[in-house]
C-alpha positions as MATLAB code, in Angstrom:
seq = 'XXXXXXXXXXXXXXXXXXXXXXXXXXXXXXXXXXXXXXXXXXXXXXXXXXXXXXXXXXXXXXXXXXXXXXXXXXXXXXXXXXXXXXXXXXXXXXXXXXXXXXXXXXXXXXXXXXXXXXXXXXXXXXXXXXXXXXXXXXXXXXXXXXXXXXXXXXXXXXXXXXXXXXXXXXXXXXXXXXXXXXXXXXXXXXXXXXXXXXXXXXXXXXXXXXXXXXXXXXXXXXXXXXXXXXXXXXXXXXXXXXXXXXXXXXXXXXXXXXXXXXXXXXXXXXXXXXXXXXXXXXXXXXXXXXXXXXXXXXXXXX';
ca = [
     205.257  153.132   85.096;
     204.081  150.024   86.807;
     201.647  148.004   84.811;
     198.210  147.709   86.243;
     197.049  144.102   86.441;
     193.426  143.145   86.981;
     192.603  140.007   88.820;
     189.025  138.784   89.186;
     187.685  138.690   92.687;
     186.699  135.227   93.776;
     182.955  134.799   93.999;
     181.638  134.198   97.514;
     181.152  130.526   98.227;
     177.606  129.420   98.999;
     176.897  128.107  102.487;
     177.707  124.402  102.931;
     174.849  122.065  102.118;
     172.784  124.867  100.566;
     171.439  122.737   97.703;
     170.281  119.969  100.006;
     168.695  122.510  102.343;
     166.739  124.118   99.501;
     165.392  120.736   98.447;
     164.530  119.862  102.042;
     162.815  123.231  102.450;
     160.511  122.523   99.508;
     159.722  119.009  100.767;
     159.017  120.265  104.294;
     156.572  122.781  102.857;
     154.683  120.622  100.368;
     154.506  117.114  101.844;
     153.117  118.029  105.310;
     150.683  120.436  103.661;
     149.464  117.676  101.353;
     149.095  115.216  104.239;
     147.174  117.804  106.224;
     144.815  118.662  103.387;
     143.969  114.975  102.877;
     141.393  114.798  105.716;
     139.567  117.772  104.191;
     138.606  115.494  101.321;
     137.962  112.232  103.192;
     136.728  113.423  106.591;
     133.182  112.355  107.416;
     131.467  113.428  110.615;
     130.567  110.682  113.012;
     131.538  109.015  116.281;
     134.466  107.126  114.763;
     135.721  109.828  112.425;
     138.671  110.830  114.585;
     139.729  107.279  115.511;
     143.470  106.820  115.568;
     144.578  105.226  112.332;
     146.657  102.069  112.726;
     148.828  103.020  109.754;
     149.401  106.494  111.174;
     150.359  104.986  114.526;
     152.888  102.632  112.934;
     154.398  105.463  110.880;
     154.691  107.563  114.047;
     156.578  104.723  115.772;
     158.996  104.519  112.842;
     159.408  108.299  113.054;
     160.115  107.943  116.769;
     162.985  105.577  116.021;
     164.345  107.959  113.402;
     164.129  110.861  115.863;
     165.812  108.858  118.606;
     168.704  107.831  116.377;
     169.052  111.289  114.860;
     169.164  112.952  118.269;
     171.449  110.535  120.126;
     173.816  109.604  117.283;
     173.908  112.769  115.180;
     172.539  115.976  116.712;
     173.941  115.585  120.226;
     177.544  114.781  119.181;
     177.550  117.633  116.639;
     176.078  120.020  119.208;
     178.642  119.141  121.878;
     181.497  119.614  119.413;
     180.052  122.916  118.203;
     179.560  124.435  121.648;
     183.032  123.300  122.763;
     184.673  124.835  119.682;
     182.762  128.085  120.183;
     183.836  128.383  123.825;
     187.430  127.624  122.876;
     187.302  130.313  120.184;
     186.105  132.842  122.748;
     188.691  131.566  125.269;
     186.004  130.936  127.857;
     186.424  128.260  130.516;
     183.364  127.295  132.529;
     182.839  124.979  135.466;
     179.076  125.130  134.917;
     177.664  122.451  132.529;
     176.496  125.007  129.962;
     175.978  122.523  127.112;
     173.667  120.319  129.173;
     171.819  123.376  130.510;
     171.081  124.643  126.983;
     169.850  121.177  126.025;
     167.492  121.156  129.004;
     166.212  124.630  128.107;
     165.230  123.395  124.643;
     163.392  120.511  126.280;
     161.578  122.763  128.771;
     160.748  125.381  126.127;
     158.600  122.954  124.142;
     157.226  121.434  127.355;
     156.007  124.833  128.590;
     154.481  125.743  125.217;
     152.552  122.488  124.954;
     151.372  122.518  128.552;
     150.067  126.075  128.175;
     148.154  125.029  125.068;
     146.772  121.929  126.789;
     145.757  123.925  129.865;
     143.688  126.214  127.651;
     142.026  123.254  125.928;
     141.122  121.189  129.003;
     137.689  121.756  130.598;
     137.451  122.734  134.290;
     137.321  119.825  136.790;
     133.903  118.285  137.241;
     131.915  118.954  140.372;
     131.518  115.190  140.996;
     134.990  115.118  142.556;
     133.796  117.280  145.469;
     130.517  115.350  145.873;
     132.030  111.864  145.896;
     132.753  111.929  149.674;
     129.170  112.894  150.599;
     126.330  110.389  150.983;
     123.899  110.060  148.143;
     121.087  112.560  148.223;
     122.710  114.742  150.907;
     123.120  117.671  148.557;
     121.114  118.875  145.658;
     123.196  120.292  142.850;
     121.593  122.264  140.062;
     122.347  121.029  136.577;
     125.354  122.589  134.965;
     124.566  125.462  132.681;
     125.613  125.051  129.084;
     128.856  126.645  128.072;
     128.321  129.913  126.248;
     129.333  129.936  122.623;
     131.193  126.593  122.492;
     132.166  127.185  118.883;
     134.185  130.288  119.782;
     135.880  128.471  122.658;
     136.804  125.597  120.349;
     138.227  128.048  117.824;
     140.367  129.747  120.484;
     141.697  126.429  121.755;
     142.435  125.267  118.212;
     144.321  128.522  117.534;
     146.441  128.006  120.651;
     147.212  124.460  119.568;
     148.261  125.619  116.092;
     150.435  128.366  117.617;
     152.212  125.905  119.908;
     152.846  123.484  117.031;
     154.030  126.340  114.807;
     156.633  127.498  117.341;
     157.571  123.866  117.826;
     158.131  123.485  114.074;
     160.442  126.519  113.936;
     162.744  124.874  116.471;
     162.633  121.638  114.467;
     163.611  123.477  111.289;
     166.534  125.118  113.084;
     168.117  121.696  113.563;
     168.106  121.146  109.798;
     169.303  124.635  108.880;
     172.246  124.397  111.282;
     173.647  121.278  109.587;
     176.537  121.660  107.138;
     177.032  118.250  105.502;
     174.553  117.040  102.889;
     174.212  113.682  104.640;
     173.287  115.325  107.927;
     170.730  117.501  106.131;
     169.106  114.424  104.568;
     168.958  112.546  107.874;
     167.330  115.421  109.751;
     164.986  116.051  106.802;
     163.845  112.419  106.862;
     163.066  112.644  110.580;
     161.167  115.906  110.169;
     159.154  114.702  107.164;
     158.003  111.530  108.893;
     156.939  113.382  112.003;
     155.453  116.498  110.399;
     153.336  114.515  107.935;
     151.831  112.480  110.764;
     151.290  115.590  112.911;
     149.723  117.526  110.014;
     147.232  114.722  109.361;
     146.291  114.498  113.037;
     146.091  118.287  113.359;
     143.649  118.483  110.458;
     141.401  115.898  112.104;
     141.463  117.778  115.413;
     140.651  121.095  113.745;
     137.765  119.566  111.812;
     136.407  117.964  114.974;
     136.534  121.441  116.570;
     134.042  122.470  113.839;
     136.339  124.909  112.104;
     135.494  125.761  108.528;
     137.553  124.053  105.818;
     139.112  127.388  104.795;
     140.214  128.049  108.381;
     141.640  124.534  108.638;
     143.561  125.028  105.383;
     144.955  128.347  106.650;
     146.084  126.745  109.906;
     147.748  123.910  108.020;
     149.521  126.370  105.706;
     150.856  128.248  108.743;
     152.010  125.003  110.331;
     153.696  123.850  107.090;
     155.597  127.141  106.641;
     157.167  127.153  110.101;
     159.781  124.439  109.509;
     161.026  126.084  106.266;
     161.242  129.344  108.211;
     163.368  127.601  110.821;
     165.537  126.127  108.056;
     166.179  129.628  106.678;
     167.042  131.029  110.099;
     169.367  128.130  110.856;
     171.103  128.485  107.471;
     171.666  132.210  108.061;
     173.172  131.547  111.480;
     175.342  128.675  110.183;
     176.833  130.972  107.514;
     178.638  133.040  110.155;
     182.273  132.161  110.721;
     183.136  134.260  113.800;
     183.308  132.867  117.337;
     180.176  134.743  118.389;
     178.267  133.300  115.424;
     179.523  129.832  116.288;
     178.368  130.294  119.872;
     174.942  131.441  118.683;
     174.799  128.443  116.391;
     175.718  126.117  119.246;
     173.006  127.564  121.497;
     170.342  127.166  118.807;
     171.539  123.666  117.984;
     171.257  122.736  121.678;
     167.700  124.076  121.832;
     166.818  122.083  118.728;
     168.371  118.926  120.202;
     166.260  119.390  123.319;
     163.234  119.663  121.042;
     164.096  116.326  119.452;
     164.392  114.733  122.891;
     160.986  116.043  123.878;
     159.328  114.826  120.667;
     160.712  111.324  121.100;
     160.262  110.666  124.818;
     157.198  112.737  125.738;
     155.216  112.886  122.502;
     155.724  109.957  120.137;
     156.680  107.031  122.360;
     154.141  107.502  125.208;
     151.303  108.250  122.797;
     151.920  105.300  120.488;
     153.191  102.664  122.923;
     150.449  103.505  125.410;
     147.829  102.121  123.004;
     147.534   98.328  123.444;
     147.019   97.487  119.753;
     149.933   96.347  117.539;
     152.556   96.445  120.266;
     155.053   94.110  118.578;
     154.911   95.819  115.132;
     155.332   99.189  116.848;
     158.488   98.074  118.644;
     159.836   96.543  115.428;
     159.227   99.771  113.505;
     160.778  101.811  116.310;
     163.934   99.702  116.095;
     163.792   99.892  112.287;
     163.781  103.697  112.385;
     166.759  103.698  114.757;
     168.561  101.123  112.580;
     167.985  103.236  109.475;
     169.751  106.239  111.008;
     172.511  103.971  112.326;
     173.073  102.487  108.864;
     173.155  105.905  107.223;
     175.731  107.143  109.739;
     177.751  103.968  109.378;
     178.146  104.287  105.629;
     178.806  108.062  106.036;
     176.228  109.110  103.493;
];
């Protein structure tokens, strides 16, 4: 009789970069939440309470440089390689620039979400625009009636803003979850932490100025803080697949996330911070410093 031999089955290998992603997930949950809860303790009502902090502005410029370097030097090359390998695995040849189209769709997705939120927050155009071409005193306009229940309207607009930022954060977290190397995870995590902490602080100030209760503000901040870890988990699950269809799905999501990074840098951070006349030279220096930091990390192949 043939002898029966037992051989242990090899344990399944964990996804690449899982340890770094778990640590980044915890940081992305706790640090932005802590930065957002800070204004709840130090916020004081008044005309200058929501003034833009100089330190926050400088940190946002540094984050803009980190985002710019991460997108152009890290995310975009990895995304182009990933989508090309996926199409080769499926033996698909396209004349249409699919990779660039997916990148643009990620850009437009965040653009549409933010513009919808802003359209709901902006008041209707003033009647003075239609009266400016008429001579003075030629028309008598009754005084505008007060807006009914302004507190409810402010709450609705704040909820739309939080929803847009939450969906935005999921796409940001996807970029981290789709990375495989520990160094890439750390670079994307650094970019997300710098930006999310600044956004969480500013979001808390906006919600408090909208006269939301502290408990409602804390709930909104908790929702905002959980979205990036959720995106990290989704990206990790997609990255674990080894088939060509999984690789194609990963490439599509990575392209959407890269488009998100482009939008954050060029239409959110840089215009907002560089459009303010104060501290122009330090802002440019910190922007270059953030880009140089990512360049140095890539150069030494962390």
